[in-house]
Amino acid sequence: MTAPLPFGSTIGIIGGGQLGRMLASSAARLGFRTLVLDPDADCPAAQVANELIRGAYDDAAALRQLADRSDVVTYEFENVPVGPLRALQAAKPIHPPIEALEVAQDRVVEKAFLNGIGIATAPWRAVDDPQELDHALLDLRGDCILKTRRLGYDGKGQATIADGGPHDDVFESLGSVPAILEKKVPFEREISVISARGQDGSFVAFDPAENVHRMGILSRSTVPAKVPQEIAERAVETARAIMDRLGYVGVIGVEFFVGTDGTLLVNEIAPRVHNSGHWTEAACTISQFEQHIRAVAGHTLGPANRHSDCVMENLIGHDVERAEALLTEPDTLVTLYGKREARPGRKMGHVTRLSPRKAI
Ligand code: ADP
Ligand code: MG
């Protein structure tokens, strides 16, 4: 373990979306400087970071510059190309580890990794062509979801196939790219665990959030999740096992399905701060963003306890027009991302409503 980065050091962040913006704000409060790499000069993070390097995420020269001018490099989205990143590793520490990116970037690698360490997921099959899809459907039976192995987010790159239903064009409709067929899980709830692991192996986890998605996009996170304590604890232990196995440093988001019979399946992992952890900024003293900054900079993690119950709602597209009215609500924290154009499906901000913490 290396010494903690002195306050005032520079944290390089690959990706300039809202997650980078909130990371940069947390870093600034601790006196760190931030340098963001993004192709868009007016991206959400560039508006609050100290400096921007304008460039593509796979631009080797831009990445080199980021590493040269930063004391540590992190990222805010999981589709950073691994090849160019690996070349930087000798120059500067990169957290979370590149191995976590490799696992999370490919749904087949991700499921195989999870199952390989004894963590249950939905039944799945790798599908590389229409014939394999036929076989996989016969194997798995029931309603299924075909997903692209790579680059999916917010429900994009997915198609549902009903039990015995037509599927001739489905593989092509996703672009004829390597895919995974997953059995559709009849879950009772979706929950997620946001947890942090420090450079010394220390671990903290926020209370699981209960998540509702609309059209594949996270709509609402409620804390505490309405699950028995035993399930919440199992979910946290699962997150810990994943982090330990990856030698992880930073914050991770682990998404779960909770079955009607209490089964707990991991849906996917996100090696970064996570939308379903935005509530921590309002309901915890130390947010997911600060935990991540502390971890990647080699400092002590903070406690993850929660002072309030809360509901976080995403402001998507024109929802953002409600922001002014939301400002009048008591015990409510409104966060806007500084995006100029409110396109349908675009995350524009979020709002967290607090209520006194109830005993569970
Ligand atoms: P994304 O990367 O877009 O978040 P996910 O795999 O998390 O992709 O899928 C988005 C949402 O679709 C999930 O949160 C869940 O609501 C639903 N979903 C995905 N996979 C399954 C599945 N195997 N069974 C049931 N629902 C699923
Ligand atoms: Mg997801």
Coordinates of C-alpha atoms and ligand atoms in Angstrom, one line a residue:
M1 CA 0.0 0.0 0.0
T2 CA 1.3 3.4 -1.0
A3 CA 1.1 6.5 1.2
P4 CA -2.1 8.6 0.9
L5 CA -2.0 11.2 -1.8
P6 CA -1.4 14.6 -0.3
F7 CA -4.5 16.9 -0.3
G8 CA -4.0 19.2 -3.3
S9 CA -2.9 16.3 -5.6
T10 CA -4.6 15.9 -9.0
I11 CA -7.1 13.2 -9.7
G12 CA -7.6 12.3 -13.4
I13 CA -11.1 11.3 -14.3
I14 CA -11.8 9.5 -17.6
G15 CA -15.3 10.6 -18.7
G16 CA -17.1 13.9 -18.1
G17 CA -20.7 13.0 -17.4
Q18 CA -22.7 13.6 -14.3
L19 CA -20.8 10.9 -12.3
G20 CA -17.5 12.7 -13.1
R21 CA -19.1 16.0 -12.2
M22 CA -20.1 14.7 -8.7
L23 CA -16.8 13.0 -8.2
A24 CA -15.0 16.3 -9.1
S25 CA -17.2 18.2 -6.6
S26 CA -16.4 15.8 -3.8
A27 CA -12.7 15.9 -4.7
A28 CA -12.7 19.6 -4.6
R29 CA -14.2 19.6 -1.1
L30 CA -11.2 17.6 0.1
G31 CA -8.8 20.0 -1.6
F32 CA -8.0 17.8 -4.5
R33 CA -7.7 19.1 -8.1
T34 CA -9.4 17.2 -10.9
L35 CA -8.5 16.8 -14.6
V36 CA -11.2 15.4 -16.8
L37 CA -10.9 13.6 -20.2
D38 CA -13.9 14.0 -22.4
P39 CA -14.6 14.8 -26.1
D40 CA -17.1 17.5 -25.1
A41 CA -15.7 20.8 -23.9
D42 CA -19.0 21.6 -22.1
C43 CA -19.6 18.2 -20.6
P44 CA -21.1 18.1 -17.1
A45 CA -17.8 17.4 -15.3
A46 CA -15.8 20.0 -17.2
Q47 CA -18.1 22.7 -15.7
V48 CA -16.8 21.9 -12.2
A49 CA -13.4 20.3 -12.6
N50 CA -10.2 22.3 -12.6
E51 CA -9.2 21.3 -16.1
L52 CA -10.4 19.4 -19.2
I53 CA -8.4 17.5 -21.7
R54 CA -10.6 17.4 -24.8
G55 CA -10.2 14.0 -26.5
A56 CA -11.7 10.6 -27.1
Y57 CA -11.5 7.9 -24.4
D58 CA -9.4 5.7 -26.7
D59 CA -7.1 8.5 -27.8
A60 CA -3.7 7.2 -26.6
A61 CA -2.1 10.7 -26.7
A62 CA -4.9 12.2 -24.7
L63 CA -4.8 9.4 -22.1
R64 CA -1.0 9.8 -21.8
Q65 CA -1.5 13.5 -21.1
L66 CA -4.1 12.7 -18.5
A67 CA -1.7 10.2 -16.8
D68 CA 1.2 12.6 -17.0
R69 CA -0.7 15.4 -15.4
S70 CA -2.5 13.4 -12.7
D71 CA -1.3 11.7 -9.5
V72 CA -3.9 8.9 -9.9
V73 CA -6.3 8.0 -12.7
T74 CA -9.9 6.9 -12.2
Y75 CA -13.0 6.6 -14.5
E76 CA -16.7 7.3 -14.4
F77 CA -18.0 4.8 -16.9
E78 CA -17.2 1.2 -17.7
N79 CA -16.7 1.4 -21.4
V80 CA -13.2 2.9 -21.3
P81 CA -11.1 0.8 -23.8
V82 CA -8.8 -1.4 -21.8
G83 CA -5.9 -1.6 -24.3
P84 CA -4.9 2.1 -24.2
L85 CA -5.5 2.2 -20.4
R86 CA -3.2 -0.7 -19.8
A87 CA -0.4 1.3 -21.4
L88 CA -0.7 3.9 -18.7
Q89 CA -0.5 1.6 -15.8
A90 CA 3.2 1.8 -15.5
A91 CA 3.1 5.6 -15.4
K92 CA 0.4 6.1 -12.8
P93 CA -1.9 4.1 -10.5
I94 CA -5.3 3.4 -12.0
H95 CA -8.3 2.6 -9.7
P96 CA -10.5 0.7 -9.8
P97 CA -8.3 -2.0 -11.3
I98 CA -8.4 -2.6 -15.1
E99 CA -9.5 -6.2 -14.4
A100 CA -12.8 -4.9 -13.0
L101 CA -13.4 -3.0 -16.2
E102 CA -12.7 -6.1 -18.3
V103 CA -15.2 -8.1 -16.3
A104 CA -17.9 -5.4 -16.4
Q105 CA -17.5 -4.6 -20.1
D106 CA -18.6 -8.0 -21.3
R107 CA -21.8 -9.6 -20.0
V108 CA -20.5 -13.1 -20.7
V109 CA -17.2 -12.5 -19.0
E110 CA -19.1 -10.9 -16.1
K111 CA -21.5 -13.8 -15.6
A112 CA -18.7 -16.4 -15.9
F113 CA -16.6 -14.5 -13.3
L114 CA -19.6 -14.3 -10.9
N115 CA -20.6 -17.9 -11.3
G116 CA -16.9 -18.9 -11.0
I117 CA -16.7 -17.4 -7.5
G118 CA -20.0 -19.1 -6.5
I119 CA -22.3 -16.1 -7.1
A120 CA -25.7 -16.9 -8.6
T121 CA -27.0 -15.1 -11.7
A122 CA -29.9 -15.6 -14.1
P123 CA -29.3 -18.7 -16.2
W124 CA -27.5 -17.6 -19.4
R125 CA -25.9 -18.8 -22.7
A126 CA -23.4 -17.0 -24.9
V127 CA -24.9 -16.4 -28.4
D128 CA -22.8 -15.5 -31.4
D129 CA -25.1 -16.3 -34.3
P130 CA -28.8 -17.0 -35.0
Q131 CA -28.3 -20.8 -34.7
E132 CA -26.8 -20.4 -31.2
L133 CA -29.8 -18.3 -30.3
D134 CA -32.2 -21.2 -31.4
H135 CA -30.2 -23.6 -29.2
A136 CA -30.0 -21.3 -26.3
L137 CA -33.8 -20.7 -26.3
L138 CA -34.4 -24.4 -26.3
D139 CA -32.0 -24.8 -23.4
L140 CA -33.2 -22.1 -21.2
R141 CA -36.9 -22.2 -22.0
G142 CA -39.4 -19.6 -20.7
D143 CA -39.2 -15.8 -21.4
C144 CA -35.7 -14.6 -22.2
I145 CA -33.8 -11.4 -22.8
L146 CA -31.1 -11.2 -25.5
K147 CA -28.5 -8.6 -24.7
T148 CA -25.4 -7.4 -26.6
R149 CA -22.3 -8.6 -24.7
R150 CA -20.8 -5.1 -24.8
L151 CA -21.8 -1.4 -24.7
G152 CA -25.3 -1.8 -23.4
Y153 CA -26.6 0.7 -20.8
D154 CA -30.0 2.1 -19.7
G155 CA -31.7 -1.0 -21.2
K156 CA -30.2 -0.3 -24.7
G157 CA -29.0 -3.3 -26.7
Q158 CA -31.6 -5.6 -25.3
A159 CA -34.6 -7.5 -26.7
T160 CA -37.2 -9.6 -24.9
I161 CA -38.1 -13.0 -26.5
A162 CA -41.4 -14.5 -25.2
D163 CA -41.5 -18.2 -24.5
G164 CA -42.0 -19.9 -27.8
G165 CA -42.4 -16.5 -29.5
P166 CA -40.9 -15.4 -32.8
H167 CA -37.2 -14.6 -32.7
D168 CA -36.0 -14.9 -36.3
D169 CA -34.9 -11.2 -36.6
V170 CA -33.9 -10.6 -33.0
F171 CA -30.2 -11.3 -33.3
E172 CA -30.0 -9.0 -36.4
S173 CA -32.1 -6.4 -34.7
L174 CA -29.3 -6.0 -32.1
G175 CA -26.7 -5.5 -34.8
S176 CA -25.6 -9.1 -35.3
V177 CA -22.9 -8.7 -32.6
P178 CA -21.8 -11.2 -29.9
A179 CA -24.7 -11.5 -27.4
I180 CA -25.9 -13.2 -24.3
L181 CA -29.2 -14.8 -23.8
E182 CA -30.5 -14.6 -20.2
K183 CA -33.5 -16.2 -18.7
K184 CA -36.0 -13.6 -17.6
V185 CA -36.0 -13.6 -13.8
P186 CA -39.4 -13.3 -12.1
F187 CA -38.1 -11.0 -9.5
E188 CA -40.0 -9.4 -6.6
R189 CA -37.7 -6.5 -6.3
E190 CA -34.4 -5.1 -7.6
I191 CA -31.9 -3.9 -5.1
S192 CA -28.3 -2.6 -5.3
V193 CA -25.4 -2.4 -3.0
I194 CA -23.0 0.5 -3.3
S195 CA -19.8 -0.3 -1.5
A196 CA -16.3 1.0 -1.2
R197 CA -12.9 -0.8 -0.8
G198 CA -9.8 1.1 0.3
Q199 CA -6.2 0.4 -0.7
D200 CA -5.7 -1.3 2.7
G201 CA -8.5 -3.8 1.9
S202 CA -11.0 -2.0 4.2
F203 CA -14.6 -2.2 3.2
V204 CA -17.8 -0.2 3.8
A205 CA -21.2 -0.7 2.3
F206 CA -24.2 1.6 2.2
D207 CA -27.6 0.2 3.0
P208 CA -29.1 -1.6 -0.1
A209 CA -31.4 0.6 -2.2
E210 CA -34.6 -0.7 -3.8
N211 CA -34.7 0.3 -7.5
V212 CA -37.5 0.8 -9.9
H213 CA -36.6 1.0 -13.6
R214 CA -38.8 2.5 -16.3
M215 CA -38.1 1.6 -19.9
G216 CA -34.8 0.1 -18.8
I217 CA -33.7 3.3 -17.1
L218 CA -33.4 3.8 -13.3
S219 CA -36.4 5.8 -12.2
R220 CA -36.3 5.6 -8.4
S221 CA -34.2 4.3 -5.6
T222 CA -35.7 3.9 -2.1
V223 CA -33.7 3.4 1.1
P224 CA -34.1 1.3 3.1
A225 CA -35.1 -1.4 0.6
K226 CA -38.0 -3.5 1.8
V227 CA -36.1 -6.7 2.2
P228 CA -35.4 -8.9 5.3
Q229 CA -32.2 -8.0 7.1
E230 CA -30.8 -11.4 6.1
I231 CA -31.1 -10.6 2.4
A232 CA -29.6 -7.2 2.9
E233 CA -26.6 -8.7 4.7
R234 CA -26.2 -11.4 2.0
A235 CA -26.2 -8.7 -0.7
V236 CA -23.5 -6.8 1.1
E237 CA -21.4 -9.9 1.6
T238 CA -21.7 -10.6 -2.1
A239 CA -20.4 -7.2 -2.9
R240 CA -17.6 -7.7 -0.5
A241 CA -16.6 -11.0 -2.1
I242 CA -16.6 -9.4 -5.6
M243 CA -14.4 -6.6 -4.5
D244 CA -12.0 -8.8 -2.6
R245 CA -11.6 -11.1 -5.5
L246 CA -10.8 -8.2 -7.9
G247 CA -8.4 -6.5 -5.4
Y248 CA -10.8 -3.6 -5.9
V249 CA -10.1 0.0 -4.9
G250 CA -12.9 2.5 -5.2
V251 CA -16.7 2.4 -5.2
I252 CA -18.7 -0.4 -7.0
G253 CA -22.4 -0.8 -7.7
V254 CA -23.8 -4.3 -7.6
E255 CA -27.3 -4.8 -9.0
F256 CA -29.4 -7.7 -7.7
F257 CA -32.7 -9.4 -8.4
V258 CA -34.6 -10.6 -5.2
G259 CA -36.8 -13.5 -6.0
T260 CA -40.2 -14.2 -4.4
D261 CA -38.6 -17.1 -2.6
G262 CA -35.8 -15.0 -1.2
T263 CA -33.2 -16.0 -3.8
L264 CA -30.6 -13.4 -4.5
L265 CA -29.2 -13.2 -8.0
V266 CA -26.6 -10.7 -9.2
N267 CA -27.8 -8.8 -12.4
E268 CA -24.7 -6.9 -13.1
I269 CA -21.8 -4.9 -11.6
A270 CA -20.7 -1.4 -12.4
P271 CA -17.0 -0.6 -11.5
R272 CA -17.7 3.0 -10.6
V273 CA -20.0 5.2 -8.6
H274 CA -23.6 4.3 -9.5
N275 CA -26.9 6.1 -10.1
S276 CA -28.6 4.1 -7.4
G277 CA -26.1 5.6 -4.9
H278 CA -26.9 9.2 -5.6
W279 CA -29.1 9.3 -2.5
T280 CA -26.0 8.9 -0.3
E281 CA -25.2 12.6 -1.0
A282 CA -28.4 13.6 0.8
A283 CA -28.8 10.9 3.4
C284 CA -25.3 10.1 4.5
T285 CA -22.5 12.3 5.9
I286 CA -20.0 10.7 3.4
S287 CA -21.4 10.1 -0.1
Q288 CA -20.5 7.4 -2.6
F289 CA -18.5 10.1 -4.4
E290 CA -16.4 11.1 -1.5
Q291 CA -15.8 7.4 -0.6
H292 CA -14.6 6.8 -4.1
I293 CA -12.2 9.8 -4.0
R294 CA -10.9 8.8 -0.6
A295 CA -10.3 5.2 -1.8
V296 CA -8.5 6.1 -5.1
A297 CA -6.4 8.7 -3.3
G298 CA -5.4 6.1 -0.6
H299 CA -7.2 7.8 2.3
T300 CA -9.3 6.3 5.0
L301 CA -12.9 5.4 4.0
G302 CA -15.7 7.1 5.9
P303 CA -18.5 5.5 7.7
A304 CA -21.4 4.6 5.4
N305 CA -24.2 5.1 7.9
R306 CA -27.3 6.8 7.0
H307 CA -29.0 9.6 9.0
S308 CA -32.4 9.5 7.1
D309 CA -34.6 7.4 5.0
C310 CA -35.0 8.7 1.5
V311 CA -36.3 8.3 -2.0
M312 CA -34.1 9.4 -5.0
E313 CA -35.9 10.1 -8.2
N314 CA -34.1 10.7 -11.5
L315 CA -35.1 13.7 -13.6
I316 CA -35.1 12.3 -17.1
G317 CA -35.7 14.5 -20.2
H318 CA -38.4 17.0 -19.6
D319 CA -38.8 16.0 -15.9
V320 CA -36.2 18.6 -15.3
E321 CA -38.8 21.3 -15.9
R322 CA -40.0 20.4 -12.4
A323 CA -36.8 21.5 -10.8
E324 CA -38.0 25.0 -9.9
A325 CA -41.0 23.6 -8.1
L326 CA -38.9 20.9 -6.3
L327 CA -36.8 23.7 -4.8
T328 CA -39.7 24.7 -2.6
E329 CA -40.1 21.2 -1.0
P330 CA -38.7 20.7 2.5
D331 CA -36.0 18.1 3.2
T332 CA -35.3 17.8 -0.5
L333 CA -31.9 18.0 -2.3
V334 CA -32.1 18.8 -6.0
T335 CA -29.1 18.1 -8.2
L336 CA -28.8 19.2 -11.8
Y337 CA -26.1 18.1 -14.2
G338 CA -25.7 21.3 -16.3
K339 CA -26.8 19.6 -19.5
R340 CA -28.2 22.2 -21.9
E341 CA -30.6 20.0 -23.9
A342 CA -33.3 17.9 -22.3
R343 CA -33.7 15.0 -24.8
P344 CA -36.1 12.1 -24.0
G345 CA -34.3 9.4 -21.9
R346 CA -31.4 11.8 -21.0
K347 CA -30.6 12.0 -17.3
M348 CA -30.8 15.7 -16.5
G349 CA -30.6 15.6 -12.7
H350 CA -32.1 13.9 -9.7
V351 CA -33.9 14.8 -6.5
T352 CA -33.6 13.1 -3.1
R353 CA -36.4 13.5 -0.6
L354 CA -35.5 12.8 3.0
S355 CA -37.7 11.5 5.9
P356 CA -36.8 10.7 9.4
R357 CA -35.1 7.3 9.8
K358 CA -37.5 4.6 10.9
A359 CA -36.3 1.6 12.8
I360 CA -36.4 -1.6 10.6
Ligands
ADP1 P1 -28.2 -2.0 -18.2 O1 -26.8 -2.2 -18.4 O2 -28.9 -1.3 -19.3 O3 -28.5 -1.4 -16.8 P2 -29.4 -4.5 -17.2 O4 -28.9 -5.8 -17.5 O5 -29.2 -4.0 -15.8 O6 -28.8 -3.5 -18.3 O7 -30.9 -4.4 -17.6 C1 -31.8 -3.3 -17.3 C2 -33.0 -3.7 -16.5 O8 -33.8 -4.7 -17.3 C3 -32.7 -4.4 -15.2 O9 -32.5 -3.5 -14.2 C4 -34.0 -5.2 -15.1 O10 -35.1 -4.4 -14.6 C5 -34.3 -5.7 -16.5 N1 -33.6 -7.0 -16.7 C6 -32.4 -7.2 -17.2 N2 -32.1 -8.5 -17.2 C7 -33.1 -9.2 -16.7 C8 -33.4 -10.6 -16.5 N3 -32.5 -11.5 -16.8 N4 -34.6 -10.9 -15.9 C9 -35.5 -9.9 -15.6 N5 -35.3 -8.6 -15.8 C10 -34.1 -8.2 -16.3
MG2 MG -28.3 -2.3 -15.0

